[in-house]
JSON list of C-alpha atoms in Angstrom, two decimals:
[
{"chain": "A", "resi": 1, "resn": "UNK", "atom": "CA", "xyz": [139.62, 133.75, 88.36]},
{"chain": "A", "resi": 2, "resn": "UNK", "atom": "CA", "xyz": [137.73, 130.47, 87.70]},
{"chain": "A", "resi": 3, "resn": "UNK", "atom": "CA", "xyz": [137.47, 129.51, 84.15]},
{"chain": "A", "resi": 4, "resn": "UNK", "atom": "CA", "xyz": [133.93, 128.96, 82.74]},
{"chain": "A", "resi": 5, "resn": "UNK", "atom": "CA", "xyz": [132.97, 126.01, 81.00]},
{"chain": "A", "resi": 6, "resn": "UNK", "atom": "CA", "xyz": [132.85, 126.03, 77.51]},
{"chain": "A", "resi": 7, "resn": "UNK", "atom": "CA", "xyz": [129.82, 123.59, 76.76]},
{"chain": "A", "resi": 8, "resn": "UNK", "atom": "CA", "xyz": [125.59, 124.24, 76.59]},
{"chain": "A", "resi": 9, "resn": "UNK", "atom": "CA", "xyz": [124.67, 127.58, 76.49]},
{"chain": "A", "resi": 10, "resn": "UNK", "atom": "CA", "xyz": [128.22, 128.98, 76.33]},
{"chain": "A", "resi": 11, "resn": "UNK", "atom": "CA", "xyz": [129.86, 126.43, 74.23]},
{"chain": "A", "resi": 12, "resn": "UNK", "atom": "CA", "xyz": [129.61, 129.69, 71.37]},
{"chain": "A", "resi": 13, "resn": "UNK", "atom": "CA", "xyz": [130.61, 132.06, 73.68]},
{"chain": "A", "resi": 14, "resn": "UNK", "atom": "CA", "xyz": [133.52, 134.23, 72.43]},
{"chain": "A", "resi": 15, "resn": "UNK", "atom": "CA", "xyz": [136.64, 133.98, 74.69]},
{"chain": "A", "resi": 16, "resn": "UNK", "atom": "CA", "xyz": [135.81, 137.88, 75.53]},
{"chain": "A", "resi": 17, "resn": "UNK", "atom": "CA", "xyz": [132.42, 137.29, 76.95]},
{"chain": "A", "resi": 18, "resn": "UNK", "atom": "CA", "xyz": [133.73, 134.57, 78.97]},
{"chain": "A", "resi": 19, "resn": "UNK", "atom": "CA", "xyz": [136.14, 136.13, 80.48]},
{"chain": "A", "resi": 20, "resn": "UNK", "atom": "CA", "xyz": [133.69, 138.44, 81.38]},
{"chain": "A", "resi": 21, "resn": "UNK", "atom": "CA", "xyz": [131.53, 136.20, 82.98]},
{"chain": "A", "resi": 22, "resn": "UNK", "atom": "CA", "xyz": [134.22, 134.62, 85.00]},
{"chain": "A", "resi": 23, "resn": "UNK", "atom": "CA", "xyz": [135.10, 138.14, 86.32]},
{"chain": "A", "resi": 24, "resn": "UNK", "atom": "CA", "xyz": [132.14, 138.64, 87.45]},
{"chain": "A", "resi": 25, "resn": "UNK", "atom": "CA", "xyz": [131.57, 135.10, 88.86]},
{"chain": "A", "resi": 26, "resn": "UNK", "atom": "CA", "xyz": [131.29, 134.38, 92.71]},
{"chain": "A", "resi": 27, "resn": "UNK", "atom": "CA", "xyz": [131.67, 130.83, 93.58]},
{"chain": "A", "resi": 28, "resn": "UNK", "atom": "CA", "xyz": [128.75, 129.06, 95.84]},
{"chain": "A", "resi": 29, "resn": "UNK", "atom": "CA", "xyz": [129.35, 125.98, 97.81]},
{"chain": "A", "resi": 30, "resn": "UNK", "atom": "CA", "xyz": [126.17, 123.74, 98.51]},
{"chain": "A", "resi": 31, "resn": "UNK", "atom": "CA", "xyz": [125.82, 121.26, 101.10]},
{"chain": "A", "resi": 32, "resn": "UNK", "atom": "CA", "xyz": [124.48, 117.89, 99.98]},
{"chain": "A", "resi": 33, "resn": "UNK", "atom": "CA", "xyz": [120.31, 118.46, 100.05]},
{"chain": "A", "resi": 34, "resn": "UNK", "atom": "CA", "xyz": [120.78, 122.03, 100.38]},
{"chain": "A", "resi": 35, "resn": "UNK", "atom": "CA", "xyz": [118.52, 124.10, 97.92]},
{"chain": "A", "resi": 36, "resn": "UNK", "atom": "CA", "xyz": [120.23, 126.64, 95.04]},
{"chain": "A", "resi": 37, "resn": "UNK", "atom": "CA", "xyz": [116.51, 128.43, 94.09]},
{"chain": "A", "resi": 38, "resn": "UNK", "atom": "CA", "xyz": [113.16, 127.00, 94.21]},
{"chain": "A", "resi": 39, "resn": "UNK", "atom": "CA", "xyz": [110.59, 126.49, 91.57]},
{"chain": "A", "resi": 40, "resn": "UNK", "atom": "CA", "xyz": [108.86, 130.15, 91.11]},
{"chain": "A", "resi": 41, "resn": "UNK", "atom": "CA", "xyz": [111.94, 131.42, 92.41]},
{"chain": "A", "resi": 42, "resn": "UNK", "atom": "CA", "xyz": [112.70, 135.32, 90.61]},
{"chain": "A", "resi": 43, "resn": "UNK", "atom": "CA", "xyz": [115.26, 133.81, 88.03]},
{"chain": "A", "resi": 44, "resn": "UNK", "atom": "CA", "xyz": [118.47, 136.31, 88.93]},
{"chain": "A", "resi": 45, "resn": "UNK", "atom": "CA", "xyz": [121.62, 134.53, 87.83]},
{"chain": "A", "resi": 46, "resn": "UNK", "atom": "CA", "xyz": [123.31, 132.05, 85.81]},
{"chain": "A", "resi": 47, "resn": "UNK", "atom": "CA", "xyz": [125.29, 129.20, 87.25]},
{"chain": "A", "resi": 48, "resn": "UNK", "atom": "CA", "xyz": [128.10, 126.55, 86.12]},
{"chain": "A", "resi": 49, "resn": "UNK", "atom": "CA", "xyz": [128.76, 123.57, 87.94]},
{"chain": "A", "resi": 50, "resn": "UNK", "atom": "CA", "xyz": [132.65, 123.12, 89.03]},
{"chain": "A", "resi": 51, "resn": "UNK", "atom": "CA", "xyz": [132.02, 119.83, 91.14]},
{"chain": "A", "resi": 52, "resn": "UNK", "atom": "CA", "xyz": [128.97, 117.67, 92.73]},
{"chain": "A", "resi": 53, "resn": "UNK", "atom": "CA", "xyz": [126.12, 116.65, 91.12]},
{"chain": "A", "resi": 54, "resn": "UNK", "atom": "CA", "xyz": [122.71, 119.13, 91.19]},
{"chain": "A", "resi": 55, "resn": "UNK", "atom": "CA", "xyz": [119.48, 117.73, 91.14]},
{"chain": "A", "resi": 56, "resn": "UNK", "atom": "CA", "xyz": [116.52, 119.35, 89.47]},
{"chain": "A", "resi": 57, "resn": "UNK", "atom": "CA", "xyz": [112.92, 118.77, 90.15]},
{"chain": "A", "resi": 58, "resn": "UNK", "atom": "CA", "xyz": [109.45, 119.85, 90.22]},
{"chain": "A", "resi": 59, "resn": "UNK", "atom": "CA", "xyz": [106.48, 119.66, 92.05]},
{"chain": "A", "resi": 60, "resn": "UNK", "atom": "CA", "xyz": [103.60, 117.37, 90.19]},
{"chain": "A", "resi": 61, "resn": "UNK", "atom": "CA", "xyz": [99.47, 118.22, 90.46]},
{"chain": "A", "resi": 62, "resn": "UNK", "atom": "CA", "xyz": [99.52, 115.85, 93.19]},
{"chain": "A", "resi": 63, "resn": "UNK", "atom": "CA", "xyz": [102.32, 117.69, 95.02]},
{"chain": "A", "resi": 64, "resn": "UNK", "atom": "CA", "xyz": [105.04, 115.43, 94.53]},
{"chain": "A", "resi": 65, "resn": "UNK", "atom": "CA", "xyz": [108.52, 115.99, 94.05]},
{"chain": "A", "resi": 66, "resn": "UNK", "atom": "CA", "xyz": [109.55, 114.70, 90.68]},
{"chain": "A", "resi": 67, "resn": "UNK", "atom": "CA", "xyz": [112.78, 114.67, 89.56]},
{"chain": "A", "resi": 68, "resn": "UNK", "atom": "CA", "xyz": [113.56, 115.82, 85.78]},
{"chain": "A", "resi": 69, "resn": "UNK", "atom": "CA", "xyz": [117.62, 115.15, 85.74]},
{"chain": "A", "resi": 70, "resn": "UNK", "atom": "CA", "xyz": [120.68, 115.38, 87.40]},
{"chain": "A", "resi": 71, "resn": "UNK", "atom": "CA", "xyz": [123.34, 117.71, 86.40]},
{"chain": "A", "resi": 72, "resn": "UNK", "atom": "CA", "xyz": [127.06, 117.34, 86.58]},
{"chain": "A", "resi": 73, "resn": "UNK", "atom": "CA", "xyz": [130.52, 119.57, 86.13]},
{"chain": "A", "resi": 74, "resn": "UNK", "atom": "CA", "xyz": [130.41, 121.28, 83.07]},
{"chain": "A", "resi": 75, "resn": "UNK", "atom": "CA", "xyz": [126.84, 121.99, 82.71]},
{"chain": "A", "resi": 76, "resn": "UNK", "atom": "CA", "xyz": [125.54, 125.62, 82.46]},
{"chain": "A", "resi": 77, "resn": "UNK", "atom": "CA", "xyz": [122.02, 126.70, 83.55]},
{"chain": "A", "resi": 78, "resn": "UNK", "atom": "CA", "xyz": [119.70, 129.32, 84.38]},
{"chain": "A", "resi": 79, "resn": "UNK", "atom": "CA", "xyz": [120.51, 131.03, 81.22]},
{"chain": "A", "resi": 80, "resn": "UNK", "atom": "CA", "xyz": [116.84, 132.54, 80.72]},
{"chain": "A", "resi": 81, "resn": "UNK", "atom": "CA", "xyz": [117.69, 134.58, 83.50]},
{"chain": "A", "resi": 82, "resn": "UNK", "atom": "CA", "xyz": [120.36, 136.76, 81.98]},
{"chain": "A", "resi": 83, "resn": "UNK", "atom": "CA", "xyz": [117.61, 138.31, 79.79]},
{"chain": "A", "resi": 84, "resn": "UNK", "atom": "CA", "xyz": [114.42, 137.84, 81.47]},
{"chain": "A", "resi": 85, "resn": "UNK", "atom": "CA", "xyz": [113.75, 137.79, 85.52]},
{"chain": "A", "resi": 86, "resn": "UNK", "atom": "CA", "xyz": [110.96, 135.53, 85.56]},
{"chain": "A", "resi": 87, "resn": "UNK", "atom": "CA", "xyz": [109.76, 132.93, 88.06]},
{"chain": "A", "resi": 88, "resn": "UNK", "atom": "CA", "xyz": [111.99, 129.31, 87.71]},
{"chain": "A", "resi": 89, "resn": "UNK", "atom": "CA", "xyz": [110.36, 126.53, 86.23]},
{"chain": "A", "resi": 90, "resn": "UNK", "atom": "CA", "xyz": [111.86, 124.03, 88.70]},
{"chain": "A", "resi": 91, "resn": "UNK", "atom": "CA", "xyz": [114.19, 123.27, 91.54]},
{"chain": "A", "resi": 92, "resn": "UNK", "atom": "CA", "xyz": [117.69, 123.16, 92.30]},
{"chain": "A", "resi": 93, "resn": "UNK", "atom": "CA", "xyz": [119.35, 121.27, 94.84]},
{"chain": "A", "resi": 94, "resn": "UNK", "atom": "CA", "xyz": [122.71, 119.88, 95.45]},
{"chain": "A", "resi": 95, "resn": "UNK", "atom": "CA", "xyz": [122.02, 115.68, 95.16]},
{"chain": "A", "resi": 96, "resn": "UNK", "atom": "CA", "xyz": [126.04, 115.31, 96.94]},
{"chain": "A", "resi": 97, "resn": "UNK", "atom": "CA", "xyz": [128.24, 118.47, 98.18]},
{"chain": "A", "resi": 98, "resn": "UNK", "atom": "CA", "xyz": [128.65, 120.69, 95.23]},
{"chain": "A", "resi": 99, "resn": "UNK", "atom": "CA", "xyz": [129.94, 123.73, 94.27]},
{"chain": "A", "resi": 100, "resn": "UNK", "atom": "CA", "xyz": [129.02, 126.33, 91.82]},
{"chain": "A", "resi": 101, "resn": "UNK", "atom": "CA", "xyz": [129.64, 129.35, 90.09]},
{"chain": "A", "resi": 102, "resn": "UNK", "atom": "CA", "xyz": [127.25, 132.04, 89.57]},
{"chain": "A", "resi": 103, "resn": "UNK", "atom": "CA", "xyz": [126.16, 135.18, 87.64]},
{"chain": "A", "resi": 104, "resn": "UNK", "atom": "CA", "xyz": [124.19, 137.91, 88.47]},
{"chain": "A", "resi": 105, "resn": "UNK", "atom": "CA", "xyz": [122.04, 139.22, 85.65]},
{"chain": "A", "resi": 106, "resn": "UNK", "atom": "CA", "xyz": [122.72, 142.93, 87.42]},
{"chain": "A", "resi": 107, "resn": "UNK", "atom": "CA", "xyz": [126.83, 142.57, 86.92]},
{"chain": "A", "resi": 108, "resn": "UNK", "atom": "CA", "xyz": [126.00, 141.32, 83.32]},
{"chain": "A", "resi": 109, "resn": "UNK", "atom": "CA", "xyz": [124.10, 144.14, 82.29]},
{"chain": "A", "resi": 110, "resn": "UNK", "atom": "CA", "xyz": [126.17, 146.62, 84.53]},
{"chain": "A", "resi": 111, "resn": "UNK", "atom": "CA", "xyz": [129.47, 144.87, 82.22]},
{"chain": "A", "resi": 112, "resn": "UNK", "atom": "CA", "xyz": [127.16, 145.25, 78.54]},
{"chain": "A", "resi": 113, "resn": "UNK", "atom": "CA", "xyz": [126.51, 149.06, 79.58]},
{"chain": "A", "resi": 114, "resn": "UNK", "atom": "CA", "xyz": [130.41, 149.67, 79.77]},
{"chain": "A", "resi": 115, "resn": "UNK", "atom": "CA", "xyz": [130.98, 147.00, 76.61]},
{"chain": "A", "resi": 116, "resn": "UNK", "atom": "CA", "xyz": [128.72, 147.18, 74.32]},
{"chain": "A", "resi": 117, "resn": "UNK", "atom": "CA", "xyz": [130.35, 144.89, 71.96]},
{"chain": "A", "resi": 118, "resn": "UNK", "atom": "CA", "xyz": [129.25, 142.17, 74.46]},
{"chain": "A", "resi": 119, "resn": "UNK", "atom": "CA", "xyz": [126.18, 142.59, 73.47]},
{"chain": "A", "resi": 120, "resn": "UNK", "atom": "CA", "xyz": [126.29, 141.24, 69.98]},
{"chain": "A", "resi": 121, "resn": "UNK", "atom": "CA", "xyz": [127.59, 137.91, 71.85]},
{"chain": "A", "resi": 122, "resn": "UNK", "atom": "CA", "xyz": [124.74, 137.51, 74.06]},
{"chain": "A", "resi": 123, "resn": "UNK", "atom": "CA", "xyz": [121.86, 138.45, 71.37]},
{"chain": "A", "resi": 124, "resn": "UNK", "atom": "CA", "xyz": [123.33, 135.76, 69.43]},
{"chain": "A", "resi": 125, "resn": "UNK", "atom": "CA", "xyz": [123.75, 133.15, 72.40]},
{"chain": "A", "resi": 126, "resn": "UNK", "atom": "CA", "xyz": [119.91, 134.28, 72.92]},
{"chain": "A", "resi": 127, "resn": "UNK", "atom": "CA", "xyz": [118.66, 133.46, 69.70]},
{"chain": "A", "resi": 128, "resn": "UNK", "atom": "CA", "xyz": [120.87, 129.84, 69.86]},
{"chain": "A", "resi": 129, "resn": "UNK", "atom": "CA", "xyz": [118.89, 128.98, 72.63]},
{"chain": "A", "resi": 130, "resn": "UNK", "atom": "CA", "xyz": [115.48, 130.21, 71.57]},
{"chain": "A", "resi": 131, "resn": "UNK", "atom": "CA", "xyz": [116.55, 127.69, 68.43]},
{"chain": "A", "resi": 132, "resn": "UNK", "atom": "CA", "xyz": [117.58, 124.73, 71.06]},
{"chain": "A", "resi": 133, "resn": "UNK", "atom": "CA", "xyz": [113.69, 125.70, 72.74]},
{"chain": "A", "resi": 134, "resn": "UNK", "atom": "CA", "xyz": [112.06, 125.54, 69.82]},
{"chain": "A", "resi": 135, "resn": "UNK", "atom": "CA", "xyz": [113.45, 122.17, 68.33]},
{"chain": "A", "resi": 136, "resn": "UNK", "atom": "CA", "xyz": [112.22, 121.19, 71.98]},
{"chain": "A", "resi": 137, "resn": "UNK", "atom": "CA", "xyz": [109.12, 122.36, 71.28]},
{"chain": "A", "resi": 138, "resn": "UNK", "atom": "CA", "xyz": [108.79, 120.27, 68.00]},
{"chain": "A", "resi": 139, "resn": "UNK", "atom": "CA", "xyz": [109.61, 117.28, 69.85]},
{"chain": "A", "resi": 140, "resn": "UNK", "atom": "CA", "xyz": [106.86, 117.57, 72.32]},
{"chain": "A", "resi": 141, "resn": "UNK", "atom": "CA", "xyz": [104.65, 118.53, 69.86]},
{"chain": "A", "resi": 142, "resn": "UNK", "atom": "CA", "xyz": [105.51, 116.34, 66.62]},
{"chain": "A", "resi": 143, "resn": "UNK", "atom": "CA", "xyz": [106.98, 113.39, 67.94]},
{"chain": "A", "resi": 144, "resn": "UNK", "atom": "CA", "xyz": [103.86, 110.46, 69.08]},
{"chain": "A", "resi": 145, "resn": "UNK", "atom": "CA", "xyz": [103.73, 110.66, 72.21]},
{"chain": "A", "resi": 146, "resn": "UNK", "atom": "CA", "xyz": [105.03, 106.78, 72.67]},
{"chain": "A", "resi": 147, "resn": "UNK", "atom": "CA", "xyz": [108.31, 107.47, 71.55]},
{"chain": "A", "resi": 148, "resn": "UNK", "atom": "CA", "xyz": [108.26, 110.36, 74.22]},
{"chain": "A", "resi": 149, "resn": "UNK", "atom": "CA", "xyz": [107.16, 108.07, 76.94]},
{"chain": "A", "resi": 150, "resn": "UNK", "atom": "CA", "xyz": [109.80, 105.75, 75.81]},
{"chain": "A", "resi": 151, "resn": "UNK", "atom": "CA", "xyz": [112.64, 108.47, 75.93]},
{"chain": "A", "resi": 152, "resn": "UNK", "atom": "CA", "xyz": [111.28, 109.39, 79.31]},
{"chain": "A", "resi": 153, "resn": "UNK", "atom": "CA", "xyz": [111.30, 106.06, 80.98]},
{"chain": "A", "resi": 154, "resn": "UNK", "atom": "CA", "xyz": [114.72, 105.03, 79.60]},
{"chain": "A", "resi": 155, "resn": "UNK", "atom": "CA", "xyz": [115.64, 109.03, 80.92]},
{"chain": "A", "resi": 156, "resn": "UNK", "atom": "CA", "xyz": [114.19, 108.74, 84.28]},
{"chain": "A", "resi": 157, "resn": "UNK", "atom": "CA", "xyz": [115.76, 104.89, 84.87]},
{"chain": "A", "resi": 158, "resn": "UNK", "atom": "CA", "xyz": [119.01, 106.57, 83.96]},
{"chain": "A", "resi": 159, "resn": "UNK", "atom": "CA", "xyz": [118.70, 108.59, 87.27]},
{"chain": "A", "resi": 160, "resn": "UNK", "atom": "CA", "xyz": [118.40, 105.83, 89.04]},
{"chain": "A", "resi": 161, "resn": "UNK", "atom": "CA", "xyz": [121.53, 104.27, 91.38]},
{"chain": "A", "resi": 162, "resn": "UNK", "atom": "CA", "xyz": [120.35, 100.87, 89.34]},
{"chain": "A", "resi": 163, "resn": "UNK", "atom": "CA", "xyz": [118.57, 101.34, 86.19]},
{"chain": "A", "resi": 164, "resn": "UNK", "atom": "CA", "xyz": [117.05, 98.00, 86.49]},
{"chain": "A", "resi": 165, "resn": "UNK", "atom": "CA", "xyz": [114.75, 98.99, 89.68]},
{"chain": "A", "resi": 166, "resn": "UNK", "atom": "CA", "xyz": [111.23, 100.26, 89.66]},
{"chain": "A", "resi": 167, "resn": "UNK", "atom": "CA", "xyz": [110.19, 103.48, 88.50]},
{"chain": "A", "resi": 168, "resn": "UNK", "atom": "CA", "xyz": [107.70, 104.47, 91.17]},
{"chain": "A", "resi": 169, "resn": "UNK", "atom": "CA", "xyz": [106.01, 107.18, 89.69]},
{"chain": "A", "resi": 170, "resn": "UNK", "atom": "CA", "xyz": [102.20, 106.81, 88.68]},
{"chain": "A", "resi": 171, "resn": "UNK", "atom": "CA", "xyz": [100.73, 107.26, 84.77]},
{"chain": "A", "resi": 172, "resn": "UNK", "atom": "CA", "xyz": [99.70, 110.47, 85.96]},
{"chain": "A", "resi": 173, "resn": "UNK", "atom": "CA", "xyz": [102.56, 111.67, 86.68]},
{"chain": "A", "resi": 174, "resn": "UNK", "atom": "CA", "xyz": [104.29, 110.19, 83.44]},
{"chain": "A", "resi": 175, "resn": "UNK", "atom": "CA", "xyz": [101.58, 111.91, 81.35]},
{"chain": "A", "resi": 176, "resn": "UNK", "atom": "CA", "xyz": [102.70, 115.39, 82.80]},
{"chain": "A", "resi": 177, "resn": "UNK", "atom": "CA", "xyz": [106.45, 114.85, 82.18]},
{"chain": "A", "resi": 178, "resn": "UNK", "atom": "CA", "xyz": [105.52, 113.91, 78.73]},
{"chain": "A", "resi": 179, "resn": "UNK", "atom": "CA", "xyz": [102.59, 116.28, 78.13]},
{"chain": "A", "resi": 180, "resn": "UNK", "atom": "CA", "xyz": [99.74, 113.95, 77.55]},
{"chain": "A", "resi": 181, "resn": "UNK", "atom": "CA", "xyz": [96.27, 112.53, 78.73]},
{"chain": "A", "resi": 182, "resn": "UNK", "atom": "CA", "xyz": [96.24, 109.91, 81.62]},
{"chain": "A", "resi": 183, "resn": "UNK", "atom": "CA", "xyz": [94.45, 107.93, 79.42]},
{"chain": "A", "resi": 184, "resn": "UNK", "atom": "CA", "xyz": [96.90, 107.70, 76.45]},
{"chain": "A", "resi": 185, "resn": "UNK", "atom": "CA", "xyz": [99.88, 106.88, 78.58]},
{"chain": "A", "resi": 186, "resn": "UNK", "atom": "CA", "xyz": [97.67, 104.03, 80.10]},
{"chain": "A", "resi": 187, "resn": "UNK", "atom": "CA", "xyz": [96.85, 102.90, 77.06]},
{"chain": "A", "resi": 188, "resn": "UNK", "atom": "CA", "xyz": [100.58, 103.31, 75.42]},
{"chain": "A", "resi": 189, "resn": "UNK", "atom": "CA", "xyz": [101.32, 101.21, 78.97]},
{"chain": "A", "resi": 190, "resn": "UNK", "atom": "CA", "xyz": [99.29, 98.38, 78.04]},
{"chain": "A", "resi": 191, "resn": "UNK", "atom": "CA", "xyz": [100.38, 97.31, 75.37]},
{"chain": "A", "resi": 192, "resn": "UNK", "atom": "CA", "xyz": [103.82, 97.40, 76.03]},
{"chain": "A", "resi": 193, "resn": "UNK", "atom": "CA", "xyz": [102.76, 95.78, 79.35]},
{"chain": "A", "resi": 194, "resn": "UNK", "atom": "CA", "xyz": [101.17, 93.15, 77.38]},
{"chain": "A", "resi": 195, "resn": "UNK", "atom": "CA", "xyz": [104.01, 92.78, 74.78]},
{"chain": "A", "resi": 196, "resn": "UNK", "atom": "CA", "xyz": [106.19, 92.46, 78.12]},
{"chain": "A", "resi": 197, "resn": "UNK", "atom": "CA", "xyz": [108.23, 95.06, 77.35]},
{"chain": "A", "resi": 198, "resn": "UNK", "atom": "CA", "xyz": [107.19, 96.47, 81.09]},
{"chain": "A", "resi": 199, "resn": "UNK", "atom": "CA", "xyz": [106.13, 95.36, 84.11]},
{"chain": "A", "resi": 200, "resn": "UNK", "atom": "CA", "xyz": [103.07, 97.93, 85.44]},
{"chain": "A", "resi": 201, "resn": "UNK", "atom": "CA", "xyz": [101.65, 98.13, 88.55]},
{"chain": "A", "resi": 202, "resn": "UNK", "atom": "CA", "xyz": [100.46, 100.50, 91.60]},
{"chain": "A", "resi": 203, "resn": "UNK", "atom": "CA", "xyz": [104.28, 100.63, 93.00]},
{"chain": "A", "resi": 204, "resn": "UNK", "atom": "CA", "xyz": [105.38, 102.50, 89.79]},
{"chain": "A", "resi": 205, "resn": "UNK", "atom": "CA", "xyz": [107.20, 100.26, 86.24]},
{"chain": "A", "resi": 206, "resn": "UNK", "atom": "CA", "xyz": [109.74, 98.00, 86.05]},
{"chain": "A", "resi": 207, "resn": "UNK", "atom": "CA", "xyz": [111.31, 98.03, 82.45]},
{"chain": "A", "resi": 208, "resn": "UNK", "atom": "CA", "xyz": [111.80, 94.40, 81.58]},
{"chain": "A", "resi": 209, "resn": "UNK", "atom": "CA", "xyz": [113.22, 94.89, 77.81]},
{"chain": "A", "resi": 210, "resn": "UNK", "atom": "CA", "xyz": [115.12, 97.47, 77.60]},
{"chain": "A", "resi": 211, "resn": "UNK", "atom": "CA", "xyz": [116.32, 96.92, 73.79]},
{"chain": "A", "resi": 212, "resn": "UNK", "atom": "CA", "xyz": [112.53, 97.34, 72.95]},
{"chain": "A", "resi": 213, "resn": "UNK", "atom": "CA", "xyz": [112.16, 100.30, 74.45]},
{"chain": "A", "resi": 214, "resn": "UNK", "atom": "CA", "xyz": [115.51, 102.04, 73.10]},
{"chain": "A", "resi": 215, "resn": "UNK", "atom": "CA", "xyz": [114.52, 100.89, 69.33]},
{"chain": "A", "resi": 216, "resn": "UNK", "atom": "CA", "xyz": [111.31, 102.57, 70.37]},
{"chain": "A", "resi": 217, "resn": "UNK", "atom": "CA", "xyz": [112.98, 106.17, 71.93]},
{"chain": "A", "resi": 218, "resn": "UNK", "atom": "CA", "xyz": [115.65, 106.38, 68.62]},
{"chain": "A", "resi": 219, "resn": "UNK", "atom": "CA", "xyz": [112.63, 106.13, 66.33]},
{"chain": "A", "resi": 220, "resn": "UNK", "atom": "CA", "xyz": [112.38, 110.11, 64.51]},
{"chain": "A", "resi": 221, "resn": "UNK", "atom": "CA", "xyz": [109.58, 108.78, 63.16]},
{"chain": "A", "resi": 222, "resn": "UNK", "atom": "CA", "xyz": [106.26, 111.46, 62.69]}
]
């Protein structure tokens, strides 16, 4: 039996619901570029990383793959699916060869029927992450939108093999990751263009001052 990690969703797990989990685990191995579920994908399962690095994306209005973040050992995702089998929101793939560990919502609930004690453990793990979803939710709502565009870029340039390269997506797509007009991120652009803190053109941004933008992103500022 594989341990499961104890960070993210089940970093308040109690050591008797993770045990249970790891019994009913099944471990996946994923080629590099291979595909875990697709975006609209019926959510069915939960998964934990044990090794590799996972790649999740999207696809943009104007079809594009976009990439949101790569995730590494230790993470835990898919959670909504344990208590809801909607479509996913996005794509998984395996960036390197990876490997996995994954949950059935059908073994969970099969385990709660026989336990019901367990089911105190997940209600609460529920309402921890509807709480985690919500702060979210204030932060793409409250927060001006520049400091969002600044988290973003600094994000994104993160994923990069060199953080100093271009960022070759276009404003509309940066307005979509951040949730906002074309127009506002072109304007937000701009200036920062014109203050030099970035370099803008059709090829995508090139961050040129970097300590600019991260004063910028660490701003809580409403």
């Amino acid at each position: 039996m594989t341990a499961f990690p104890t960070s993210g969703f089940l970093s308040e797990a109690s050591d008797g619901l993770r045990e249970m989990l790891a019994d009913q685990a099944s471990e996946i191995s994923l080629a590099q570029g291979e595909i875990l579920f697709e975006q609209d994908d019926e959510g069915d399962a939960l998964y934990a990383i044990l090794d590799g690095t996972l790649e999740v994306s999207f696809l943009a209005m104007s079809g594009r793959k976009l990439t949101l973040t790569l995730m590494r050992p230790g993470e835990v995702f898919g959670e909504i699916a344990l208590f809801d089998s909607g479509p996913r929101t996005a794509t998984v793939a395996a960036a390197e060869p990876s490997r996995v560990l994954r949950v059935r919502r059908s073994d969970v609930m099969n385990q709660i029927r026989r336990h019901p004690d367990l089911a105190v453990d997940m209600v609460r793990l529920a309402g921890l992450r509807m709480r985690w979803m919500g702060s979210q939710l204030n932060e793409q709502v409250f927060l001006p939108m520049p400091i969002r565009l600044a988290r973003k870029l600094l994000h994104l340039s993160g994923l990069q093999d060199d953080p100093t390269e271009r960022i070759t997506l276009s404003q509309s797509e940066l307005a979509e990751f951040v949730g906002a007009t074309r127009e506002a991120v072109s304007k937000t652009i701009a200036t920062w263009k014109r203050d030099n803190v970035v370099e803008a053109s059709r090829g995508g941004l090139l961050i040129q001052d970097f300590d600019a933008l991260r004063e910028l992103a660490d701003s809580d500022l409403i």
